[in-house]
Structure formats: structure tokens, C-alpha cells
mmCIF file of C-alpha atoms in Angstrom:
data_model
loop_
_atom_site.group_PDB
_atom_site.id
_atom_site.type_symbol
_atom_site.label_atom_id
_atom_site.label_comp_id
_atom_site.label_asym_id
_atom_site.label_seq_id
_atom_site.Cartn_x
_atom_site.Cartn_y
_atom_site.Cartn_z
ATOM 1 C CA MET A 1 0.016 14.530 12.501
ATOM 2 C CA PRO A 2 0.800 14.988 8.738
ATOM 3 C CA ALA A 3 4.257 14.791 7.804
ATOM 4 C CA LYS A 4 6.169 18.031 6.893
ATOM 5 C CA VAL A 5 7.038 18.165 3.289
ATOM 6 C CA TYR A 6 10.422 19.763 2.303
ATOM 7 C CA THR A 7 10.998 21.637 -0.862
ATOM 8 C CA HIS A 8 13.965 23.726 -2.647
ATOM 9 C CA LYS A 9 13.271 26.024 -0.106
ATOM 10 C CA GLU A 10 15.029 24.008 2.714
ATOM 11 C CA ALA A 11 16.716 21.524 0.520
ATOM 12 C CA LYS A 12 19.812 22.884 -0.929
ATOM 13 C CA ILE A 13 22.598 21.176 -2.806
ATOM 14 C CA THR A 14 25.244 23.603 -0.895
ATOM 15 C CA PRO A 15 25.958 21.220 1.757
ATOM 16 C CA LEU A 16 27.401 18.746 -0.501
ATOM 17 C CA LYS A 17 29.120 21.137 -3.185
ATOM 18 C CA LYS A 18 32.831 20.641 -1.236
ATOM 19 C CA LYS A 19 32.276 16.870 -0.460
ATOM 20 C CA THR A 20 33.040 13.767 -2.417
ATOM 21 C CA LEU A 21 30.319 11.147 -2.912
ATOM 22 C CA ALA A 22 30.625 7.657 -3.214
ATOM 23 C CA VAL A 23 27.895 5.184 -4.702
ATOM 24 C CA ILE A 24 28.782 1.712 -3.797
ATOM 25 C CA GLY A 25 27.123 -0.420 -6.800
ATOM 26 C CA TYR A 26 25.761 0.749 -10.038
ATOM 27 C CA GLY A 27 22.520 -0.913 -10.082
ATOM 28 C CA SER A 28 19.170 0.479 -10.361
ATOM 29 C CA GLN A 29 19.334 3.024 -7.307
ATOM 30 C CA GLY A 30 23.143 3.425 -7.631
ATOM 31 C CA HIS A 31 23.268 4.444 -11.341
ATOM 32 C CA ALA A 32 20.017 7.058 -10.850
ATOM 33 C CA HIS A 33 21.679 8.367 -7.927
ATOM 34 C CA ALA A 34 25.054 8.784 -9.426
ATOM 35 C CA LEU A 35 23.900 10.480 -12.543
ATOM 36 C CA ASN A 36 21.530 12.713 -11.183
ATOM 37 C CA LEU A 37 23.947 14.035 -8.587
ATOM 38 C CA LYS A 38 26.471 14.535 -11.210
ATOM 39 C CA ASP A 39 24.067 16.489 -13.394
ATOM 40 C CA SER A 40 23.269 18.559 -10.358
ATOM 41 C CA GLY A 41 27.049 19.771 -10.143
ATOM 42 C CA LEU A 42 28.275 17.464 -7.282
ATOM 43 C CA ASN A 43 31.579 15.207 -7.339
ATOM 44 C CA VAL A 44 30.579 11.604 -7.428
ATOM 45 C CA ILE A 45 32.704 8.686 -7.672
ATOM 46 C CA ILE A 46 31.911 4.877 -8.254
ATOM 47 C CA GLY A 47 32.664 1.937 -5.992
ATOM 48 C CA LEU A 48 32.754 -1.519 -7.735
ATOM 49 C CA TYR A 49 34.384 -4.576 -6.934
ATOM 50 C CA LYS A 50 37.628 -5.669 -9.136
ATOM 51 C CA GLY A 51 36.269 -7.201 -12.607
ATOM 52 C CA SER A 52 32.418 -5.889 -12.284
ATOM 53 C CA LYS A 53 30.832 -5.780 -15.640
ATOM 54 C CA SER A 54 29.372 -2.298 -14.643
ATOM 55 C CA ILE A 55 33.086 -0.552 -14.520
ATOM 56 C CA ARG A 56 32.519 -0.136 -18.180
ATOM 57 C CA VAL A 57 29.177 1.283 -18.115
ATOM 58 C CA ALA A 58 30.103 3.766 -15.167
ATOM 59 C CA LYS A 59 33.152 5.190 -16.985
ATOM 60 C CA ARG A 60 31.249 5.463 -20.188
ATOM 61 C CA HIS A 61 28.909 7.489 -18.169
ATOM 62 C CA GLY A 62 31.880 9.842 -17.031
ATOM 63 C CA PHE A 63 32.619 8.841 -13.643
ATOM 64 C CA GLU A 64 35.858 7.822 -11.959
ATOM 65 C CA VAL A 65 35.534 4.170 -10.947
ATOM 66 C CA PHE A 66 37.491 2.739 -7.809
ATOM 67 C CA GLU A 67 37.559 -0.771 -6.109
ATOM 68 C CA VAL A 68 35.177 -0.178 -2.959
ATOM 69 C CA ALA A 69 37.955 0.101 -0.293
ATOM 70 C CA GLU A 70 39.390 3.101 -2.029
ATOM 71 C CA ALA A 71 36.067 4.893 -2.891
ATOM 72 C CA VAL A 72 35.195 4.678 0.988
ATOM 73 C CA GLN A 73 38.722 6.165 1.756
ATOM 74 C CA LYS A 74 38.156 9.106 -0.713
ATOM 75 C CA ALA A 75 34.581 9.839 -0.045
ATOM 76 C CA ASP A 76 32.741 12.168 2.697
ATOM 77 C CA VAL A 77 29.438 10.587 2.030
ATOM 78 C CA ILE A 78 29.087 6.745 1.145
ATOM 79 C CA MET A 79 25.854 5.547 -0.368
ATOM 80 C CA ILE A 80 25.385 1.681 -0.068
ATOM 81 C CA GLY A 81 23.852 0.860 -3.257
ATOM 82 C CA VAL A 82 23.803 -3.271 -3.128
ATOM 83 C CA PRO A 83 20.725 -5.313 -2.273
ATOM 84 C CA ASP A 84 19.686 -6.039 1.196
ATOM 85 C CA MET A 85 21.104 -9.399 1.849
ATOM 86 C CA LYS A 86 24.844 -8.466 0.645
ATOM 87 C CA GLN A 87 25.161 -5.195 2.457
ATOM 88 C CA ALA A 88 26.454 -6.554 5.375
ATOM 89 C CA GLU A 89 29.054 -8.600 3.782
ATOM 90 C CA VAL A 90 30.268 -5.713 1.706
ATOM 91 C CA TYR A 91 30.224 -3.296 4.363
ATOM 92 C CA GLU A 92 32.116 -5.844 6.793
ATOM 93 C CA SER A 93 34.860 -6.764 4.287
ATOM 94 C CA GLU A 94 35.416 -3.295 2.251
ATOM 95 C CA ILE A 95 33.546 -0.389 4.104
ATOM 96 C CA LYS A 96 34.079 -0.651 7.682
ATOM 97 C CA PRO A 97 37.732 -1.133 7.842
ATOM 98 C CA ASN A 98 37.956 2.212 5.505
ATOM 99 C CA LEU A 99 35.568 4.325 7.696
ATOM 100 C CA SER A 100 36.741 7.514 9.835
ATOM 101 C CA LYS A 101 35.067 9.768 11.941
ATOM 102 C CA GLY A 102 33.122 12.312 10.147
ATOM 103 C CA LYS A 103 32.170 10.340 7.344
ATOM 104 C CA THR A 104 28.442 9.635 6.445
ATOM 105 C CA LEU A 105 26.793 6.582 5.658
ATOM 106 C CA LEU A 106 23.747 6.471 3.217
ATOM 107 C CA PHE A 107 21.013 3.855 2.795
ATOM 108 C CA THR A 108 18.135 3.980 0.125
ATOM 109 C CA HIS A 109 16.191 1.773 2.483
ATOM 110 C CA GLY A 110 16.304 0.903 6.294
ATOM 111 C CA PHE A 111 16.519 -2.822 6.457
ATOM 112 C CA ALA A 112 20.173 -3.261 7.201
ATOM 113 C CA ILE A 113 20.131 -0.546 10.039
ATOM 114 C CA HIS A 114 16.738 -1.418 11.446
ATOM 115 C CA PHE A 115 17.338 -4.900 11.679
ATOM 116 C CA GLY A 116 20.907 -4.869 13.121
ATOM 117 C CA LEU A 117 22.715 -6.482 9.975
ATOM 118 C CA ILE A 118 25.039 -3.375 10.004
ATOM 119 C CA LYS A 119 25.968 -1.397 13.283
ATOM 120 C CA PRO A 120 28.348 1.715 12.386
ATOM 121 C CA PRO A 121 30.834 2.671 14.720
ATOM 122 C CA ARG A 122 30.300 5.888 16.793
ATOM 123 C CA GLY A 123 31.503 8.956 14.998
ATOM 124 C CA VAL A 124 30.095 7.941 11.588
ATOM 125 C CA SER A 125 26.662 9.556 10.651
ATOM 126 C CA VAL A 126 24.184 7.200 9.104
ATOM 127 C CA ILE A 127 21.399 8.821 7.030
ATOM 128 C CA MET A 128 18.722 7.465 4.582
ATOM 129 C CA VAL A 129 17.258 8.978 1.378
ATOM 130 C CA ALA A 130 14.672 6.730 -0.182
ATOM 131 C CA PRO A 131 13.247 8.137 -3.455
ATOM 132 C CA LYS A 132 9.595 6.382 -3.733
ATOM 133 C CA GLY A 133 10.310 4.989 -7.046
ATOM 134 C CA PRO A 134 12.649 2.355 -9.169
ATOM 135 C CA GLY A 135 15.808 3.877 -10.306
ATOM 136 C CA HIS A 136 15.100 4.172 -13.819
ATOM 137 C CA LEU A 137 12.100 6.217 -12.776
ATOM 138 C CA VAL A 138 13.975 8.442 -10.506
ATOM 139 C CA ARG A 139 16.540 8.940 -13.332
ATOM 140 C CA SER A 140 14.019 9.388 -16.183
ATOM 141 C CA GLN A 141 11.788 11.971 -14.281
ATOM 142 C CA PHE A 142 15.103 13.877 -13.125
ATOM 143 C CA LYS A 143 16.023 14.198 -17.021
ATOM 144 C CA GLU A 144 12.455 15.442 -17.891
ATOM 145 C CA GLY A 145 12.944 18.322 -15.305
ATOM 146 C CA LYS A 146 10.692 16.525 -12.771
ATOM 147 C CA GLY A 147 11.597 14.501 -9.670
ATOM 148 C CA VAL A 148 10.311 11.618 -7.732
ATOM 149 C CA PRO A 149 9.324 12.441 -4.004
ATOM 150 C CA ALA A 150 11.877 11.160 -1.469
ATOM 151 C CA LEU A 151 11.960 10.202 2.087
ATOM 152 C CA ILE A 152 14.810 11.170 4.449
ATOM 153 C CA ALA A 153 15.875 9.653 7.737
ATOM 154 C CA VAL A 154 18.826 10.389 10.451
ATOM 155 C CA LEU A 155 19.805 7.731 12.780
ATOM 156 C CA LYS A 156 20.261 8.651 16.392
ATOM 157 C CA GLY A 157 23.944 9.675 17.128
ATOM 158 C CA SER A 158 24.409 11.279 14.015
ATOM 159 C CA SER A 159 26.160 14.692 13.585
ATOM 160 C CA LYS A 160 23.840 17.789 13.832
ATOM 161 C CA ASP A 161 24.374 18.310 10.060
ATOM 162 C CA SER A 162 23.222 15.137 8.999
ATOM 163 C CA LYS A 163 19.914 16.156 8.147
ATOM 164 C CA LYS A 164 21.071 18.956 5.938
ATOM 165 C CA VAL A 165 23.165 16.557 4.329
ATOM 166 C CA ALA A 166 20.241 13.929 3.583
ATOM 167 C CA LEU A 167 18.037 16.851 2.234
ATOM 168 C CA SER A 168 21.101 17.956 0.022
ATOM 169 C CA TRP A 169 21.188 14.418 -1.508
ATOM 170 C CA ALA A 170 17.657 14.241 -1.940
ATOM 171 C CA ALA A 171 17.440 17.566 -3.552
ATOM 172 C CA GLY A 172 20.313 16.436 -5.678
ATOM 173 C CA VAL A 173 18.665 13.172 -6.808
ATOM 174 C CA GLY A 174 15.567 15.467 -7.808
ATOM 175 C CA GLY A 175 13.504 14.731 -4.748
ATOM 176 C CA ALA A 176 12.631 18.360 -3.747
ATOM 177 C CA ARG A 177 10.893 18.773 -7.135
ATOM 178 C CA ALA A 178 8.275 16.604 -5.846
ATOM 179 C CA GLY A 179 8.626 16.880 -2.076
ATOM 180 C CA ILE A 180 10.930 15.466 0.543
ATOM 181 C CA LEU A 181 9.275 13.744 3.573
ATOM 182 C CA GLU A 182 11.268 13.114 6.949
ATOM 183 C CA THR A 183 10.740 9.319 8.592
ATOM 184 C CA THR A 184 12.731 7.004 10.756
ATOM 185 C CA PHE A 185 14.521 4.097 9.605
ATOM 186 C CA LYS A 186 11.925 2.072 11.678
ATOM 187 C CA GLU A 187 9.053 3.740 10.073
ATOM 188 C CA GLU A 188 10.219 3.365 6.619
ATOM 189 C CA THR A 189 11.565 -0.232 6.877
ATOM 190 C CA GLU A 190 8.259 -1.593 8.345
ATOM 191 C CA THR A 191 5.745 0.424 6.411
ATOM 192 C CA ASP A 192 7.986 -0.522 3.277
ATOM 193 C CA LEU A 193 7.870 -4.135 3.997
ATOM 194 C CA PHE A 194 4.336 -4.367 4.847
ATOM 195 C CA GLY A 195 3.463 -2.551 1.455
ATOM 196 C CA GLU A 196 5.456 -4.885 -0.548
ATOM 197 C CA GLN A 197 3.901 -7.943 1.103
ATOM 198 C CA ALA A 198 0.290 -6.990 1.870
ATOM 199 C CA VAL A 199 -0.818 -4.852 -0.948
ATOM 200 C CA LEU A 200 1.753 -3.898 -3.894
ATOM 201 C CA CYS A 201 3.498 -7.282 -4.882
ATOM 202 C CA GLY A 202 2.176 -10.106 -2.340
ATOM 203 C CA GLY A 203 -1.618 -8.837 -2.108
ATOM 204 C CA ALA A 204 -1.797 -7.573 -5.721
ATOM 205 C CA SER A 205 -0.401 -10.542 -7.246
ATOM 206 C CA ALA A 206 -2.418 -13.384 -5.060
ATOM 207 C CA LEU A 207 -5.613 -11.352 -5.698
ATOM 208 C CA VAL A 208 -5.064 -11.138 -9.640
ATOM 209 C CA GLN A 209 -4.275 -15.046 -9.539
ATOM 210 C CA ALA A 210 -7.217 -15.589 -7.404
ATOM 211 C CA GLY A 211 -9.538 -13.852 -9.768
ATOM 212 C CA PHE A 212 -8.168 -15.397 -12.804
ATOM 213 C CA GLU A 213 -8.307 -18.995 -11.398
ATOM 214 C CA THR A 214 -11.964 -18.521 -10.148
ATOM 215 C CA LEU A 215 -12.939 -17.339 -13.736
ATOM 216 C CA VAL A 216 -11.231 -20.113 -15.470
ATOM 217 C CA GLU A 217 -12.441 -22.742 -13.090
ATOM 218 C CA ALA A 218 -15.902 -21.744 -13.576
ATOM 219 C CA GLY A 219 -15.688 -22.198 -17.345
ATOM 220 C CA TYR A 220 -14.584 -19.024 -18.918
ATOM 221 C CA ALA A 221 -11.906 -18.368 -21.320
ATOM 222 C CA PRO A 222 -8.526 -17.748 -19.965
ATOM 223 C CA GLU A 223 -8.222 -14.473 -22.281
ATOM 224 C CA MET A 224 -11.325 -13.162 -20.870
ATOM 225 C CA ALA A 225 -10.094 -13.909 -17.191
ATOM 226 C CA TYR A 226 -6.902 -12.088 -18.106
ATOM 227 C CA PHE A 227 -8.319 -9.121 -19.269
ATOM 228 C CA GLU A 228 -10.710 -8.663 -16.416
ATOM 229 C CA CYS A 229 -8.619 -9.410 -13.644
ATOM 230 C CA LEU A 230 -4.940 -8.274 -14.791
ATOM 231 C CA HIS A 231 -4.953 -6.354 -17.793
ATOM 232 C CA GLU A 232 -7.751 -3.663 -16.650
ATOM 233 C CA LEU A 233 -6.160 -3.441 -13.403
ATOM 234 C CA LYS A 234 -3.614 -0.804 -14.736
ATOM 235 C CA LEU A 235 -6.548 1.644 -15.531
ATOM 236 C CA ILE A 236 -7.800 1.178 -12.278
ATOM 237 C CA VAL A 237 -4.709 2.102 -10.268
ATOM 238 C CA ASP A 238 -3.662 4.740 -12.717
ATOM 239 C CA LEU A 239 -7.081 6.557 -11.727
ATOM 240 C CA MET A 240 -6.470 5.836 -7.839
ATOM 241 C CA ILE A 241 -2.777 7.541 -8.379
ATOM 242 C CA GLU A 242 -4.493 10.641 -10.311
ATOM 243 C CA SER A 243 -7.286 10.885 -8.092
ATOM 244 C CA GLY A 244 -7.734 8.637 -5.199
ATOM 245 C CA ILE A 245 -10.171 6.127 -4.727
ATOM 246 C CA ALA A 246 -12.840 8.390 -4.713
ATOM 247 C CA GLY A 247 -11.970 9.786 -7.850
ATOM 248 C CA MET A 248 -11.379 6.288 -9.389
ATOM 249 C CA ARG A 249 -15.129 5.591 -8.369
ATOM 250 C CA PHE A 250 -16.313 9.256 -10.105
ATOM 251 C CA SER A 251 -14.683 7.957 -13.345
ATOM 252 C CA VAL A 252 -16.093 4.288 -13.527
ATOM 253 C CA SER A 253 -19.968 3.036 -14.449
ATOM 254 C CA GLU A 254 -22.595 3.361 -11.905
ATOM 255 C CA THR A 255 -22.731 -0.703 -12.155
ATOM 256 C CA ALA A 256 -18.811 -0.801 -11.441
ATOM 257 C CA LYS A 257 -19.355 1.359 -8.393
ATOM 258 C CA TYR A 258 -21.991 -0.500 -6.746
ATOM 259 C CA GLY A 259 -20.181 -3.847 -7.294
ATOM 260 C CA ASP A 260 -16.939 -2.036 -5.870
ATOM 261 C CA ILE A 261 -18.536 -0.836 -2.734
ATOM 262 C CA THR A 262 -21.018 -3.920 -1.998
ATOM 263 C CA ARG A 263 -18.906 -6.792 -3.091
ATOM 264 C CA GLY A 264 -15.335 -5.574 -2.742
ATOM 265 C CA PRO A 265 -15.698 -5.789 1.179
ATOM 266 C CA ARG A 266 -16.726 -9.231 0.892
ATOM 267 C CA VAL A 267 -13.622 -10.161 -0.733
ATOM 268 C CA ILE A 268 -11.385 -8.224 1.156
ATOM 269 C CA ASN A 269 -12.867 -8.724 4.639
ATOM 270 C CA ALA A 270 -12.077 -9.112 8.191
ATOM 271 C CA ASN A 271 -10.243 -12.215 7.716
ATOM 272 C CA VAL A 272 -7.810 -10.589 5.283
ATOM 273 C CA LYS A 273 -7.321 -7.667 7.516
ATOM 274 C CA ARG A 274 -6.329 -10.139 9.964
ATOM 275 C CA SER A 275 -4.027 -11.837 8.191
ATOM 276 C CA MET A 276 -2.551 -8.274 7.011
ATOM 277 C CA LYS A 277 -2.171 -7.700 10.672
ATOM 278 C CA THR A 278 0.017 -10.923 11.205
ATOM 279 C CA VAL A 279 2.178 -9.812 8.319
ATOM 280 C CA LEU A 280 2.732 -6.870 10.055
ATOM 281 C CA LYS A 281 3.266 -8.013 13.406
ATOM 282 C CA GLU A 282 5.867 -10.566 11.605
ATOM 283 C CA ILE A 283 7.843 -7.512 10.262
ATOM 284 C CA GLN A 284 7.770 -5.567 13.334
ATOM 285 C CA SER A 285 9.389 -8.406 15.622
ATOM 286 C CA GLY A 286 11.746 -9.297 13.261
ATOM 287 C CA LYS A 287 10.645 -12.645 12.156
ATOM 288 C CA PHE A 288 10.267 -11.829 8.614
ATOM 289 C CA ALA A 289 13.969 -10.427 8.678
ATOM 290 C CA LYS A 290 15.001 -13.642 10.324
ATOM 291 C CA ASP A 291 13.116 -16.066 7.923
ATOM 292 C CA TRP A 292 14.556 -13.992 5.025
ATOM 293 C CA ILE A 293 18.308 -14.032 6.092
ATOM 294 C CA LYS A 294 17.846 -17.646 6.855
ATOM 295 C CA GLU A 295 16.531 -18.357 3.480
ATOM 296 C CA HIS A 296 19.346 -16.490 1.869
ATOM 297 C CA GLN A 297 22.058 -18.231 3.779
ATOM 298 C CA ALA A 298 20.850 -21.618 2.723
ATOM 299 C CA GLY A 299 20.805 -20.671 -1.028
ATOM 300 C CA LEU A 300 17.255 -19.389 -1.459
ATOM 301 C CA PRO A 301 15.738 -22.886 -2.083
ATOM 302 C CA ASN A 302 12.217 -21.854 -1.238
ATOM 303 C CA TYR A 303 12.465 -18.536 -2.597
ATOM 304 C CA ASN A 304 13.746 -20.145 -6.317
ATOM 305 C CA LYS A 305 10.887 -22.771 -5.833
ATOM 306 C CA LEU A 306 8.043 -20.362 -5.258
ATOM 307 C CA LEU A 307 9.199 -17.880 -8.130
ATOM 308 C CA GLU A 308 9.362 -20.981 -10.755
ATOM 309 C CA GLU A 309 5.997 -22.069 -9.733
ATOM 310 C CA GLY A 310 4.902 -18.614 -10.147
ATOM 311 C CA GLU A 311 6.192 -18.142 -14.005
ATOM 312 C CA LYS A 312 4.273 -21.558 -14.679
ATOM 313 C CA HIS A 313 0.694 -20.333 -13.914
ATOM 314 C CA PRO A 314 -1.428 -20.306 -16.547
ATOM 315 C CA ILE A 315 -2.028 -16.554 -16.098
ATOM 316 C CA GLU A 316 1.513 -15.862 -17.207
ATOM 317 C CA VAL A 317 1.156 -18.204 -20.517
ATOM 318 C CA THR A 318 -2.156 -16.315 -21.387
ATOM 319 C CA GLY A 319 -0.646 -13.041 -20.756
ATOM 320 C CA ARG A 320 2.438 -13.791 -23.000
ATOM 321 C CA SER A 321 0.465 -14.622 -26.063
ATOM 322 C CA LEU A 322 -2.103 -11.259 -25.257
ATOM 323 C CA ARG A 323 0.535 -8.991 -24.811
ATOM 324 C CA ALA A 324 2.416 -10.166 -28.089
ATOM 325 C CA VAL A 325 -0.782 -8.757 -30.106
ATOM 326 C CA MET A 326 -0.968 -5.556 -27.956
ATOM 327 C CA PRO A 327 1.486 -3.237 -29.938
ATOM 328 C CA TRP A 328 0.627 -0.208 -27.496
ATOM 329 C CA ILE A 329 2.309 -2.269 -24.465
ATOM 330 C CA PRO A 330 6.201 -1.910 -24.257
ATOM 331 C CA LYS A 331 7.990 -5.117 -24.881
ATOM 332 C CA LYS A 332 10.355 -5.776 -21.856
ATOM 333 C CA ASN A 333 12.515 -8.655 -21.230
ATOM 334 C CA ILE A 334 13.203 -7.523 -17.591
ATOM 335 C CA LYS A 335 13.367 -10.903 -16.155
ATOM 336 C CA GLY A 336 16.940 -10.855 -14.048
ATOM 337 C CA ALA A 337 17.174 -7.253 -14.425
ATOM 338 C CA GLN A 338 17.498 -6.714 -10.733
ATOM 339 C CA ALA A 339 19.875 -4.084 -9.334
ATOM 340 C CA SER A 340 23.066 -6.336 -8.132
ATOM 341 C CA TYR A 341 26.750 -5.652 -6.542
ATOM 342 C CA SER A 342 28.071 -4.675 -9.640
#
């Protein structure tokens, strides 16, 4: 059954007009939510740890900044905008002791709630507002008068007005301009993790690297392999986003279409789909979450090792040299620019 799409007809910012909203963390999603809500006319404060480098930035953006505990005490709705693996620690030490009945906790991803890293007390409502895009896009689209679609969810046991609060927050960050869809913490978490692992990040990265390696090992120039397996991928994905897979096929040559529909299923075949099902089962059972928590607690040894190996892959060396001579591609130094508890 198709999900209902909410717009400005149902999503009004009125329920939040007289409330104080605290954004804990000023990273990728944190800064975007805070600025968009502020520009929507709502009262937003920022919660950061003492000595955070982001204090100066948040103040420059016109916010009152408090230490996390005080921000939680002052706020009616508290958004936890810190990374998944840091949320439980921040919650236990700074947020939980300062929660009181009637307050609302807001998450932008369901991981910590769905897998039990955070267990809110009775009397505290728990909602999710998850824009389907990175923070910089949520902010830039808002400034242009547009919006990024958003998901909302309400945890069982929350107050009866929690859905209105979630819709209001989603509208405040621009989601109602594009459409707001209702989901659950379980559905959002499991589908989000699967998409990242099997298709968007893991699947796409592995496919691109395997294609590059296949051409280079067959004696073709790495530059040619880069163009055909990575550079032109954006053109195809853009067509898919604009018109769907069928629309993309309409826009490419007959030769490309024929190769797509006859050879594509030989590469992404039943074996690949079986592997995808295994990945999904590991997410559903909690195995992935347990593995990720264990890796984080161990200091990320395998995580860092695999990332370093990826950075040394020949496709990265080839790509850096080619991008340097393509002036139309923005040059961004984004390494390490991840949202942090700041």
C-alpha cells in the first residue's frame, strides 16, 4: 500500500510555535535543522559540550549555546544530532538525567532506538524526522525555497500530539515543500542500513571497483576504465533520478539499452540477490548492529584498515589526476568532514 504523503495542508509549524527546541550537536544534520527551524520562525537553542569548536560557529549563526545538560533542561523538544555510536553515551551522561515528563526526544535516524542503545523513560515522547538527504542539501534547498523529502515516525507510548510535533518539525526544516512520509523506527532503520550496504555505498563502490579492475587487468588504460566505470555513472544516476530506470533507458543509445537488459542481469544475478538477502537478514536480526558496536568499542581497527586500503586503490590515484584537469567538477576536500559531536 503506498505511503501517505503529507504536505503543508497537514504539516503546520503551529504546534512548535510556543516551544523551545534544542539541537544537540552542530554537525551535518544538526546545523541544517537548527538554521532551517530558526528561519521558519521557531525558537531554537544549541547544546554542545564545553570547549566545542562549534560553539563559535553556532553563536555566529545567531544561536544561544548551552552545555548539553542545560539545553535539555530548557527545551521541550530535544533533537539528538550526534553520530549513532556516540548517542548512547551522550544520552546517559547528559540527556537522561535532565529529562522530565512531557518532553520529546527527536532522532534523525532510528538506529539507537530500534536496536535498544537508548531506552527513553515513560512519559517522554520519542519521534523521528529524517530528511532524505545530507545536511548541506537540506540547508541549500531550504534557502532556495525548496525542500528535501522527509520521513517521520512516532514510537509507541508517545503522547497523542507527537505526530503533529513530528509533522511540524518536518515542515520547519522544509520537508513539507517536497513531501513527508510516515514510517516506523524499524522500517526506516532496516531499509536505510540495507540501502547503504547493498546498493548506495557498499554495492555501488564494489561494483565500480570491480569494473575498473576488470578493464585494467585486461590491459586497458586506467584512465579509460575510470571514465567508463566511475565518471559516467553520475550521468546514468541523474537520468534515473529524473525519469526512473525506464526513463534512463529511453535516453541512452539502443546499443547501451541492449547491453543493459541482456548483460546487466548476468552481473547482478541470483547469487548477488542471495547475498543481498543475507545482508538484510543480518540487519534484521541485529547482527550488523552488534558487529558495528563491537568494532566501535574496540577502537575501529578493521574499519580504519579497510578505509585506508580503499584510499590506496588504483581507481583513487587515477581519479585524482583526472579530476584535476576537469574544471567543471567542484574540487572539494571533504575527507574527515563528517558530522561529529561538536
